[in-house]
Coordinates of C-alpha atoms and ligand atoms in Angstrom, one line a residue:
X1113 CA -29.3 -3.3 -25.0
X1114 CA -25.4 -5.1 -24.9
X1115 CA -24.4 -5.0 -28.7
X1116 CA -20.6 -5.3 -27.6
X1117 CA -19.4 -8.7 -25.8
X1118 CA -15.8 -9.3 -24.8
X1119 CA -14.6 -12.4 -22.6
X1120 CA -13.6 -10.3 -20.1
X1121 CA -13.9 -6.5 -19.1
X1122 CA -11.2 -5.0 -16.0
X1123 CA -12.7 -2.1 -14.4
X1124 CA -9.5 -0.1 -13.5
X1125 CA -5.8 0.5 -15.1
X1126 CA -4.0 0.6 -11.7
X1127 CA -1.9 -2.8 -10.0
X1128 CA -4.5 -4.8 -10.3
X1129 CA -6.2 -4.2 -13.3
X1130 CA -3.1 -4.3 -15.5
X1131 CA -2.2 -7.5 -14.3
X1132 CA -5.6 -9.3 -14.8
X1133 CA -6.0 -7.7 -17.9
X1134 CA -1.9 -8.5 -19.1
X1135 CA -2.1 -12.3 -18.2
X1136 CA -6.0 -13.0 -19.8
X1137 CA -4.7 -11.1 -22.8
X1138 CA -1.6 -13.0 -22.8
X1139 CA -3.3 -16.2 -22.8
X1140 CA -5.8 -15.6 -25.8
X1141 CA -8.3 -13.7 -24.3
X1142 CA -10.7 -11.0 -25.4
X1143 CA -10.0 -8.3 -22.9
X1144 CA -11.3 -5.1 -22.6
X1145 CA -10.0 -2.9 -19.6
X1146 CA -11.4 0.6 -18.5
X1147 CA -9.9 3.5 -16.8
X1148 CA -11.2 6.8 -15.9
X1149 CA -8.1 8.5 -15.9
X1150 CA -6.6 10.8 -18.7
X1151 CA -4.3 7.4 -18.9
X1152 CA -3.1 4.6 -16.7
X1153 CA -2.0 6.4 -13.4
X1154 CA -3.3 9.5 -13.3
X1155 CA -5.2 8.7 -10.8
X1156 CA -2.9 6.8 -8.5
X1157 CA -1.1 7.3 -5.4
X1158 CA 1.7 5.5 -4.1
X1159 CA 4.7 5.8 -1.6
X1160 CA 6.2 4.3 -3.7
X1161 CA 7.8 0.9 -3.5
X1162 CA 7.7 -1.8 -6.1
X1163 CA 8.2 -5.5 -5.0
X1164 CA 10.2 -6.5 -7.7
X1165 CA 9.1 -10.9 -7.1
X1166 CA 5.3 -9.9 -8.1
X1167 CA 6.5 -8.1 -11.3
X1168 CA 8.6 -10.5 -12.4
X1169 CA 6.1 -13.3 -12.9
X1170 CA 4.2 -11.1 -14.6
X1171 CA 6.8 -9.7 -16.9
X1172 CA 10.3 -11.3 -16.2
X1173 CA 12.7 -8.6 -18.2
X1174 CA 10.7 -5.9 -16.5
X1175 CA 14.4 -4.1 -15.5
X1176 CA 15.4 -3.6 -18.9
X1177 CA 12.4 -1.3 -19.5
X1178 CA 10.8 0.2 -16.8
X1179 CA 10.8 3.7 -15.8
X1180 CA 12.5 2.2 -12.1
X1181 CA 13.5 5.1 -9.8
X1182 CA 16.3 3.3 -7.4
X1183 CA 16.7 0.2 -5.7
X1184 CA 17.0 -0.3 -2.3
X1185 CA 19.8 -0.8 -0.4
X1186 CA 19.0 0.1 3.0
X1187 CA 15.6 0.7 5.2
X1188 CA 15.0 2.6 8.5
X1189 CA 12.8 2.5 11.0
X1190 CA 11.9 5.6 13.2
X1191 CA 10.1 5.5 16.5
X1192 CA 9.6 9.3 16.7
X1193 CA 9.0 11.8 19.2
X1194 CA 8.9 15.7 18.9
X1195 CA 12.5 16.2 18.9
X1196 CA 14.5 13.1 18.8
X1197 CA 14.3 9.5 17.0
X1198 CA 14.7 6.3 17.8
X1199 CA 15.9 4.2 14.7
X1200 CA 16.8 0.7 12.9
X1201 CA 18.4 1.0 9.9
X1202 CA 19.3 -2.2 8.1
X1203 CA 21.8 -1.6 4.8
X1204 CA 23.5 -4.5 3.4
X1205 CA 25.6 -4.7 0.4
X1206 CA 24.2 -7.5 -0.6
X1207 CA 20.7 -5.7 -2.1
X1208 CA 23.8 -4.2 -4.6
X1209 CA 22.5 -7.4 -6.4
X1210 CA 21.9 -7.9 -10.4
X1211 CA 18.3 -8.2 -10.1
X1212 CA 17.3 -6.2 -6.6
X1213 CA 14.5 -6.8 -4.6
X1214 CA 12.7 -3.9 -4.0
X1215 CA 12.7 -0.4 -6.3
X1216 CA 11.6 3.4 -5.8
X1217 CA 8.9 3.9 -8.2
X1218 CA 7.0 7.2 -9.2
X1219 CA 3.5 5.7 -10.1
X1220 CA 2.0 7.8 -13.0
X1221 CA 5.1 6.8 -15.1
X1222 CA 5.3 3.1 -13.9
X1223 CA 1.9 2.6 -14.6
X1224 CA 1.8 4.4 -18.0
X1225 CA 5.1 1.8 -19.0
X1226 CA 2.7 -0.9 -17.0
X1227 CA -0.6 0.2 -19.3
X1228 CA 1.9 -0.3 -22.8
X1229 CA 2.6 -3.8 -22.0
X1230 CA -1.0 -4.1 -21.5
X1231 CA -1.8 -3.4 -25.0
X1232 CA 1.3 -5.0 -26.5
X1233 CA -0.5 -8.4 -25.1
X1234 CA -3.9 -7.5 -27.2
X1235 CA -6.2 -5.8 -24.6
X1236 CA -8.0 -3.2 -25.5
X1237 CA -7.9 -0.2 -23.3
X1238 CA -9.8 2.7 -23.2
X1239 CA -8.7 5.6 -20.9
X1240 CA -11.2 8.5 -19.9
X1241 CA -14.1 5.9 -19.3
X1242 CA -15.7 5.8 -16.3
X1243 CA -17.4 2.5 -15.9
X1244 CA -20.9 3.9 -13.4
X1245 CA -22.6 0.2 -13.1
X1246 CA -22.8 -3.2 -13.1
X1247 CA -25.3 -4.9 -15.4
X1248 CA -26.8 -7.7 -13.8
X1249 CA -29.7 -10.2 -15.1
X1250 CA -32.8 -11.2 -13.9
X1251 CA -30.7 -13.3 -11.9
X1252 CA -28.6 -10.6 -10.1
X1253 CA -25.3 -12.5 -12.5
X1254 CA -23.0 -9.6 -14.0
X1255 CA -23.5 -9.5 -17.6
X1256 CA -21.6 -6.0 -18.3
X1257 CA -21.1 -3.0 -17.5
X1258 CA -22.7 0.5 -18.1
X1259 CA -20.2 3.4 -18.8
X1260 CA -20.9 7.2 -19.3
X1261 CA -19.9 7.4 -23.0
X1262 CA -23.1 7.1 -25.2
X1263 CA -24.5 3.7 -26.0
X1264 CA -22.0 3.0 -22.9
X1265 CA -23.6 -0.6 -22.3
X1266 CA -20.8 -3.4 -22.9
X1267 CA -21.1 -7.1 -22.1
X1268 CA -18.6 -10.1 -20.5
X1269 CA -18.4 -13.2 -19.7
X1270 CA -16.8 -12.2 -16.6
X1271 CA -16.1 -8.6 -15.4
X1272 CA -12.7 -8.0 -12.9
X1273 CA -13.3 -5.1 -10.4
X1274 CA -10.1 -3.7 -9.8
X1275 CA -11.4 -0.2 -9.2
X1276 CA -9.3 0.8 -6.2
X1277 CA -10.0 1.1 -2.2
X1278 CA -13.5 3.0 -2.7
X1279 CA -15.0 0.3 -4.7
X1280 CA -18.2 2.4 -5.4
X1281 CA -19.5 -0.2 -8.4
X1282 CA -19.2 -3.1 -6.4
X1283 CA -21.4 -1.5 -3.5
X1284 CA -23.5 0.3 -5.7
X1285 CA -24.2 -3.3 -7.1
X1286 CA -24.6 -4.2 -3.5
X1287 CA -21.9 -7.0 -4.4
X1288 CA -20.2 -5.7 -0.9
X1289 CA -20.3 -3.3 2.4
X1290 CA -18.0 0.3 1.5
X1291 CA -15.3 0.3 3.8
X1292 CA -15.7 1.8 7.5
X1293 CA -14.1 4.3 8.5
X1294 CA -11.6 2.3 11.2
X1295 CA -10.9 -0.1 8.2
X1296 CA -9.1 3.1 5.7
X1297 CA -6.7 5.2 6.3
X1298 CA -6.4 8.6 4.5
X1299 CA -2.7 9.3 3.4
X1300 CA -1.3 12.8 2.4
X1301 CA 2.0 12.8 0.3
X1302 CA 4.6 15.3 -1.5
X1303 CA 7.1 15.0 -4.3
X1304 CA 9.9 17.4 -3.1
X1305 CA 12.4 17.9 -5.8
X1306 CA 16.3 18.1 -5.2
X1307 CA 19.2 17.7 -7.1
X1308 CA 20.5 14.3 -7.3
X1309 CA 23.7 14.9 -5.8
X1310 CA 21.9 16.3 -2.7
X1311 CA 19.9 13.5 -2.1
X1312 CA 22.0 10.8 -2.7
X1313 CA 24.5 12.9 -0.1
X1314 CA 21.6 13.3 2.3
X1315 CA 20.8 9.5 2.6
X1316 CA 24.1 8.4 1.9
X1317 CA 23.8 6.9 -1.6
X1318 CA 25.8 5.9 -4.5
X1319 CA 24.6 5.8 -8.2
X1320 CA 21.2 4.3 -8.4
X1321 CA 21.0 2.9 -4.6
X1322 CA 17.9 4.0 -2.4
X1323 CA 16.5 3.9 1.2
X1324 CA 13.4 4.6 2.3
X1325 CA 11.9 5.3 5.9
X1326 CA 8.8 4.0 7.7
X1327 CA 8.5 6.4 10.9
X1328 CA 5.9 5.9 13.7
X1329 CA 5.2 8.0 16.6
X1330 CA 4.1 11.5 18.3
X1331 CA 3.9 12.6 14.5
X1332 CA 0.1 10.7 14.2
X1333 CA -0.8 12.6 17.3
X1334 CA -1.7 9.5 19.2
X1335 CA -3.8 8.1 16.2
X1336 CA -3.2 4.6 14.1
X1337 CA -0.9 6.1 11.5
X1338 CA 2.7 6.1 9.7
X1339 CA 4.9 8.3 8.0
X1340 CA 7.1 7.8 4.9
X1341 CA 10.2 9.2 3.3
X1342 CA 11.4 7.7 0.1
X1343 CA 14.3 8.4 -2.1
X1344 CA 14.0 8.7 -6.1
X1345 CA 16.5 9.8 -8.3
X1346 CA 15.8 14.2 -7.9
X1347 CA 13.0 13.9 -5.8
X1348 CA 11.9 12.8 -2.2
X1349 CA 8.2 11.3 -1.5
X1350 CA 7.3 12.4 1.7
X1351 CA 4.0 11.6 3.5
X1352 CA 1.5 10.4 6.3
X1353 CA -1.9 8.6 6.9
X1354 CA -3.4 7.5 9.7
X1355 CA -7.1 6.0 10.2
X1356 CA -10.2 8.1 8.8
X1357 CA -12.0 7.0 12.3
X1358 CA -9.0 8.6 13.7
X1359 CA -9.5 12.0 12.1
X1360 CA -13.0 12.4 12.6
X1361 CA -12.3 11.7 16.6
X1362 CA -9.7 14.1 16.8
X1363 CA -10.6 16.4 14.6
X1364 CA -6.7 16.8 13.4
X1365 CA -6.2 17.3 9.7
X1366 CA -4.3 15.4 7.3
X1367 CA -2.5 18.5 6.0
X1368 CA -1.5 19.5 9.6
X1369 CA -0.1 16.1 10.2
X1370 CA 1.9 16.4 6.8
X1371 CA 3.3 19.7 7.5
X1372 CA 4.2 18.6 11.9
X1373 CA 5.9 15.9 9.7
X1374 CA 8.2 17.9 7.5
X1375 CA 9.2 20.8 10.4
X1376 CA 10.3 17.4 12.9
X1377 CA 14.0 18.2 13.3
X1378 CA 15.1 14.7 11.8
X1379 CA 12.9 15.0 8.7
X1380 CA 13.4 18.9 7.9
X1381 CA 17.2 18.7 7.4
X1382 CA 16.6 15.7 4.8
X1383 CA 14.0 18.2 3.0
X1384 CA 15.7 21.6 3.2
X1385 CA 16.1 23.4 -0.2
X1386 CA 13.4 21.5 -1.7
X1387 CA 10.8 22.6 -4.2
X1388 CA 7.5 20.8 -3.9
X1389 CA 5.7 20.0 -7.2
X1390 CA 3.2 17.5 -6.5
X1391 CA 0.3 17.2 -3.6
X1392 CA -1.4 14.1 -3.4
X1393 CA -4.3 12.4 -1.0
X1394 CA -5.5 8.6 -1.4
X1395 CA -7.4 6.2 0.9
X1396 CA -5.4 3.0 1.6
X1397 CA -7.2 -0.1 3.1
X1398 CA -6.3 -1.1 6.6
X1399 CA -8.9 -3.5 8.0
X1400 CA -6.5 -6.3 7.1
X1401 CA -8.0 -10.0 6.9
X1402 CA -10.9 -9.3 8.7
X1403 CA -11.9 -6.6 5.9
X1404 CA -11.8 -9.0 3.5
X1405 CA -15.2 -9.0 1.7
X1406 CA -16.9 -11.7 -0.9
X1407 CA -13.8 -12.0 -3.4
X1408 CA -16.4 -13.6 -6.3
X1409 CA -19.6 -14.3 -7.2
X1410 CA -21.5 -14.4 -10.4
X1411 CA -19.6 -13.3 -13.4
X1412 CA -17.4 -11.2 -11.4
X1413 CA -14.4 -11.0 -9.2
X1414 CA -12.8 -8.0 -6.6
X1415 CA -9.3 -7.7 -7.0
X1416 CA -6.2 -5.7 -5.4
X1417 CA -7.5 -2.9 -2.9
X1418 CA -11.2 -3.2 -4.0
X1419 CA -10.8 -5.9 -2.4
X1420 CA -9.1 -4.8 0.6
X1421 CA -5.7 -6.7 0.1
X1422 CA -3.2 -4.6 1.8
X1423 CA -1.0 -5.2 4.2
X1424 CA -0.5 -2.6 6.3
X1425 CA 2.5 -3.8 8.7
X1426 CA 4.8 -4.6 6.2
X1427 CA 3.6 -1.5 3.9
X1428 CA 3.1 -3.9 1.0
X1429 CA 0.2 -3.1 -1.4
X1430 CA 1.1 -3.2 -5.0
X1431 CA 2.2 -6.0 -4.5
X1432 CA -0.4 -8.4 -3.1
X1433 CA -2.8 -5.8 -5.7
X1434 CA -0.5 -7.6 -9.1
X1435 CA -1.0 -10.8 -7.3
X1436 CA -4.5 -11.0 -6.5
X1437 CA -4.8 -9.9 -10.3
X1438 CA -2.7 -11.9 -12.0
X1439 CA -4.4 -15.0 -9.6
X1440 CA -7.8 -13.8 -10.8
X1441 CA -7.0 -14.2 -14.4
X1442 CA -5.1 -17.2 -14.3
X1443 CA -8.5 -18.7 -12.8
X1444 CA -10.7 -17.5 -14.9
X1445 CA -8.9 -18.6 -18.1
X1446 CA -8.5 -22.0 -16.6
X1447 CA -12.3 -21.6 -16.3
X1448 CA -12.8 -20.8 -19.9
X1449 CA -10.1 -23.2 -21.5
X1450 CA -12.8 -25.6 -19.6
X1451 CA -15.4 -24.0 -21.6
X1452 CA -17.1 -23.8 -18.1
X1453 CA -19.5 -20.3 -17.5
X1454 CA -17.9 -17.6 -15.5
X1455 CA -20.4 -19.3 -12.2
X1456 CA -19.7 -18.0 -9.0
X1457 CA -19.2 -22.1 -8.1
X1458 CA -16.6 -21.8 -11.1
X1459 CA -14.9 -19.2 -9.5
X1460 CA -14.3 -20.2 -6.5
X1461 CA -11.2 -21.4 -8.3
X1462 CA -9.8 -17.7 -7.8
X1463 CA -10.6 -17.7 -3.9
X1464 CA -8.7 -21.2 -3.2
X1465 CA -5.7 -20.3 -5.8
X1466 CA -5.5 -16.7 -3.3
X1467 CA -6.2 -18.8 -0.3
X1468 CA -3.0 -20.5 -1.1
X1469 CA -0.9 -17.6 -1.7
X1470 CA 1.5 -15.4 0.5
X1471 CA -1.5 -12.5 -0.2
X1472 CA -3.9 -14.2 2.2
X1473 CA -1.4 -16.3 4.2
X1474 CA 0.1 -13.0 5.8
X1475 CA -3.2 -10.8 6.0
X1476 CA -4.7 -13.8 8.3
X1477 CA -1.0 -13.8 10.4
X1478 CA -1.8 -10.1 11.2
X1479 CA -6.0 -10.7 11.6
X1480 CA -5.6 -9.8 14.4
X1481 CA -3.1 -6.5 14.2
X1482 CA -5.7 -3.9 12.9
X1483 CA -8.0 -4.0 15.9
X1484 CA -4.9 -4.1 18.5
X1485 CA -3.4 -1.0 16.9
X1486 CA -6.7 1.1 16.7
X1487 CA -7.8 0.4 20.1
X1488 CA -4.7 0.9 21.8
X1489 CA -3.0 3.7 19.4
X1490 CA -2.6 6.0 22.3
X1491 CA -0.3 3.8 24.1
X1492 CA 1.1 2.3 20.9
X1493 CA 1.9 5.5 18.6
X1494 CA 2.3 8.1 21.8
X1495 CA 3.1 6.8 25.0
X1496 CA 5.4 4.5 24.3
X1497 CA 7.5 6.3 21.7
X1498 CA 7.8 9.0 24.3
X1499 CA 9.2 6.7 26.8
X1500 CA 11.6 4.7 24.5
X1501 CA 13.2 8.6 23.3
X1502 CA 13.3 9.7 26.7
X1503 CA 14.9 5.9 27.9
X1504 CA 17.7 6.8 24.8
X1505 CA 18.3 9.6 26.4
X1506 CA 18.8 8.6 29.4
X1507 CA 21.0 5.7 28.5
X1508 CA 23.5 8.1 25.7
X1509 CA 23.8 11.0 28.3
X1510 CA 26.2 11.2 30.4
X1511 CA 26.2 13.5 33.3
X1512 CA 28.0 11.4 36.2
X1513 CA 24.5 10.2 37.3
X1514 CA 25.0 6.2 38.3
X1515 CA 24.1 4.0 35.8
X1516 CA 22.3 2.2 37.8
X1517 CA 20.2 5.6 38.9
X1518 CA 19.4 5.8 35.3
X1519 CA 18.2 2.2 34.4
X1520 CA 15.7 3.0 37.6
X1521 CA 14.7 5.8 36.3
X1522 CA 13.5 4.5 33.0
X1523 CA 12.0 1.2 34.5
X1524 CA 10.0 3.8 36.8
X1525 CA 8.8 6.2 33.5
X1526 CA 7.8 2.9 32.0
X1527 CA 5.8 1.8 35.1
X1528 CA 4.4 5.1 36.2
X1529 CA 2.8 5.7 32.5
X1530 CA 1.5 1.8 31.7
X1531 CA 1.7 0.1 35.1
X1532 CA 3.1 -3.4 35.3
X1533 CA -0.2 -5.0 34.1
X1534 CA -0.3 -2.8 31.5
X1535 CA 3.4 -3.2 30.3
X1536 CA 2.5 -6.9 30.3
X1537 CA -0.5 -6.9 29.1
X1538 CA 0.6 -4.6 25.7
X1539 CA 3.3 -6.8 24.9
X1540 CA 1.4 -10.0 25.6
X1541 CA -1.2 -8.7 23.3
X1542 CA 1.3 -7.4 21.0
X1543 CA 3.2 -10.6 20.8
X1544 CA 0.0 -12.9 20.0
X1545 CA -1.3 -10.2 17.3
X1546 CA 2.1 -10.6 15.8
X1547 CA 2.6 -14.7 15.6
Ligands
LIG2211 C1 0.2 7.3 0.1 C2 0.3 5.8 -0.3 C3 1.5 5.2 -0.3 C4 1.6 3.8 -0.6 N1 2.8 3.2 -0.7 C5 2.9 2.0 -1.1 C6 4.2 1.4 -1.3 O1 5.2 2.0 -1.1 N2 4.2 0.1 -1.7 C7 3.1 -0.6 -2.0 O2 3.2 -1.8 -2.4 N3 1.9 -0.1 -1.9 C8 1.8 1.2 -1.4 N4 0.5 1.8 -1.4 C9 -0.7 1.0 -1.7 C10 -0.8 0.8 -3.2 O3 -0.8 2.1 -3.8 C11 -2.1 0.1 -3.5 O4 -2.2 -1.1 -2.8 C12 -2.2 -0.2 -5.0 O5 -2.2 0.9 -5.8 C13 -3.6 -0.9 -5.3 O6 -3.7 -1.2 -6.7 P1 -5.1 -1.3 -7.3 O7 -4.9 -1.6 -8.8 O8 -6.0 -2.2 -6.5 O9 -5.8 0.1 -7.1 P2 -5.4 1.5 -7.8 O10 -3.9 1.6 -8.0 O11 -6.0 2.6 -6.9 O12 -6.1 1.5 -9.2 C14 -7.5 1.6 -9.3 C15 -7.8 2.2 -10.7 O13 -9.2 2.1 -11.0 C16 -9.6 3.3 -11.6 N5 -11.0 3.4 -11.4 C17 -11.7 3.5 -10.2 N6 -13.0 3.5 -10.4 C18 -13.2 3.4 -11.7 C19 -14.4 3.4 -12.5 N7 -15.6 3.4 -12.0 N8 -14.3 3.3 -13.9 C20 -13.0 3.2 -14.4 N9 -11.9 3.2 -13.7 C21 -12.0 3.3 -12.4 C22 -8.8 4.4 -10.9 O14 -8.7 5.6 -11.7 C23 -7.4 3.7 -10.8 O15 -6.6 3.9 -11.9 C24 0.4 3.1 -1.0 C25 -0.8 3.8 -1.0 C26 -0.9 5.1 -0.7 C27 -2.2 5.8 -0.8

């Protein structure tokens, strides 16, 4: 029996959540938001970088307060092999700006800061609750949910699921499929503390400025998977994830992965000295556009990874989770200020308003990417950085061998491991999965 009504409950106090539940609060609403977690990010796991755009239209002055770790100045790009890497590094100046783009963030404090605000606006959040089901009518509409504190039944006009990338309540509610394995990847990370001066020595850094590195290569073993080294203020986030199908065919571990990772030449030196305080393993969503499942229905939306909205080429996940979130409230207040019911026809309102943001616009560009990547991650994350090192090699050494010798030799290496159809047909298939 539902004794307690509110106009809207958020399942979840991560990206998502806290932005549905800051904007319907914001705008009048009776919001009640749930989180199983001793407090807002205790359970979360990020690399972490925070898009600074998606924040902003959430809460504009967000600099002034936020427990920020450093912002950007300069990323890199490694194409790895077992000794050597191949990089891009891009650094400009002008990311010195007075409101930068893109911040190091260390997500239990962020999203602790993130929870406040929360509450300033008037939602009520309760921490340590674990939300176990949907209640649903006759009809199969969501009327509330069922938590497991006693006399845990609480009703809504409309309930937000922004539980994370296992979504168990929606597919316990069998509102939607759990992800496959060849759609998640499981990620490992460290915190490896340092003093500041040593870090901002190692990566080359003044005062607050940051860099972070997305490395590819030998180091996922031939599976679909990236590593990640980011720079806080006195401590270095380190990790790697690569598909769960990927794992269960190989049978390599995510640990093992993690600690290849760390003894790599290039990475070890950037490490050395380092006390690690923090261990950390979270599922991200990879399936891209394709994964997208049923984003509404009757008094209910999916929101942020729940939902699958991640994409995993550019690394960008927090940011298209505060977006889908803040998009979901602003459609279903619009909804209410109509006085219409919380319909799944009503809400449809939420999938066109998403439909016409960056957040689906760039996971349909990559539809494609996913399936490319897993199929071919052989070639894509071992063969082929192999060849590019040794080419590098090739082309920096120089041992009185004719240049023109050399540019043979790689164009053989290239040919004699993909073969000219293969060569073509990779970067044909590359280039139309990218467009
Ligand atoms: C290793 C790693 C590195 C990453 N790096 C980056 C990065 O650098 N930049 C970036 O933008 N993205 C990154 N991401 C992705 C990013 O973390 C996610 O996209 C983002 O956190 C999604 O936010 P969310 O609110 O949807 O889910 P989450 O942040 O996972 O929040 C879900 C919340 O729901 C709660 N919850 C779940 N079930 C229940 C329940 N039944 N009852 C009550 N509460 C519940 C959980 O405790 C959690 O607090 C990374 C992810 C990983 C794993």
């Amino acid at each position: 029996m539902i004794e307690e009504r509110f106009d809207a409950i958020v399942v979840g106090a991560g990206m998502a959540g806290n932005a549905a539940a800051l904007i319907m609060a914001k705008r009048g609403m009776n919001v009640l938001q749930l989180e199983r977690g001793e407090y807002s990010g205790s359970k979360n796991v990020q690399g972490a970088i925070l898009y600074a755009d998606m924040l902003e239209k959430l809460i504009p002055d967000f600099r002034e307060e936020a427990p920020l770790e450093r912002h950007l100045v300069e990323q890199r790009f490694w194409m790895m092999d077992d000794r050597s890497h191949v990089g891009l590094h891009y650094r400009s100046e002008d990311f010195n700006e007075e409101r930068p783009n893109r911040y190091t963030i260390i997500r239990a404090q962020f999203d602790k800061w993130f929870s406040s605000k929360v509450r300033e606006a008037g939602a009520t959040v309760l921490c340590e609750t674990t939300v176990t089901e949907l209640v649903q009518n006759g009809y199969g509409k969501v009327i509330g949910v069922r938590t497991d504190r006693r006399d845990g039944e609480i009703g809504a006009d409309v309930v937000v699921l922004a539980e994370g990338v296992n979504g168990l309540l929606g597919t316990r509610a069998r509102l939607r499929e759990r992800p496959k394995p060849d759609k998640v990847a499981l990620a490992v990370k460290e915190m490896h503390f340092l003093p500041r001066e040593t870090i901002e020595a190692r990566f080359n850094l003044r005062g607050d400025e940051g860099v972070v590195i997305e490395a590819a290569g030998t180091i996922s073993r031939g599976m679909t998977g990236m590593g990640f080294i980011y720079a806080n203020k006195e401590c270095i986030s380190l990790g790697i994830g690569c598909l769960v199908a990927d794992f269960q065919r190989t049978g390599e571990t995510p640990y093992g992965l993690l600690d290849r990772f760390k003894r790599h030449p290039s990475v070890a030196r950037l490490i050395e000295g380092s006390e690690v305080k923090e261990y950390s393993a979270h599922l991200i969503p990879e399936g891209g556009y394709k994964a997208i499942p049923q984003l509404y229905g009757e008094g209910w939306v999916v929101v942020g990874d729940a939902a699958q909205l991640n994409n995993a080429i550019h690394r960008e996940g927090s940011n298209l989770a505060m977006t889908s979130g803040r998009i979901a409230a602003e459609a279903i207040s619009r909804v209410k200020s109509r006085g219409a019911p919380m319909s799944a026809q009503n809400l449809t309102l939420y999938k066109k308003m998403l439909d016409d943001s960056f957040v689906i616009k760039d996971l349909k560009k990559y539809k494609d990417m996913p399936t490319l990547m897993h199929t071919n991650s052989q070639n894509f994350f071992l063969t082929y950085p192999q060849l590019v090192s040794r080419a590098m090699q090739n082309f920096v050494r120089v041992d009185g061998t004719p240049k023109t010798t050399k540019e043979n030799v790689t164009l053989k290496s290239f040919v004699n491991a993909r073969s000219w159809t293969g060569l073509f047909g990779d970067a044909f298939r590359f280039a139309r999965a990218w467009r």
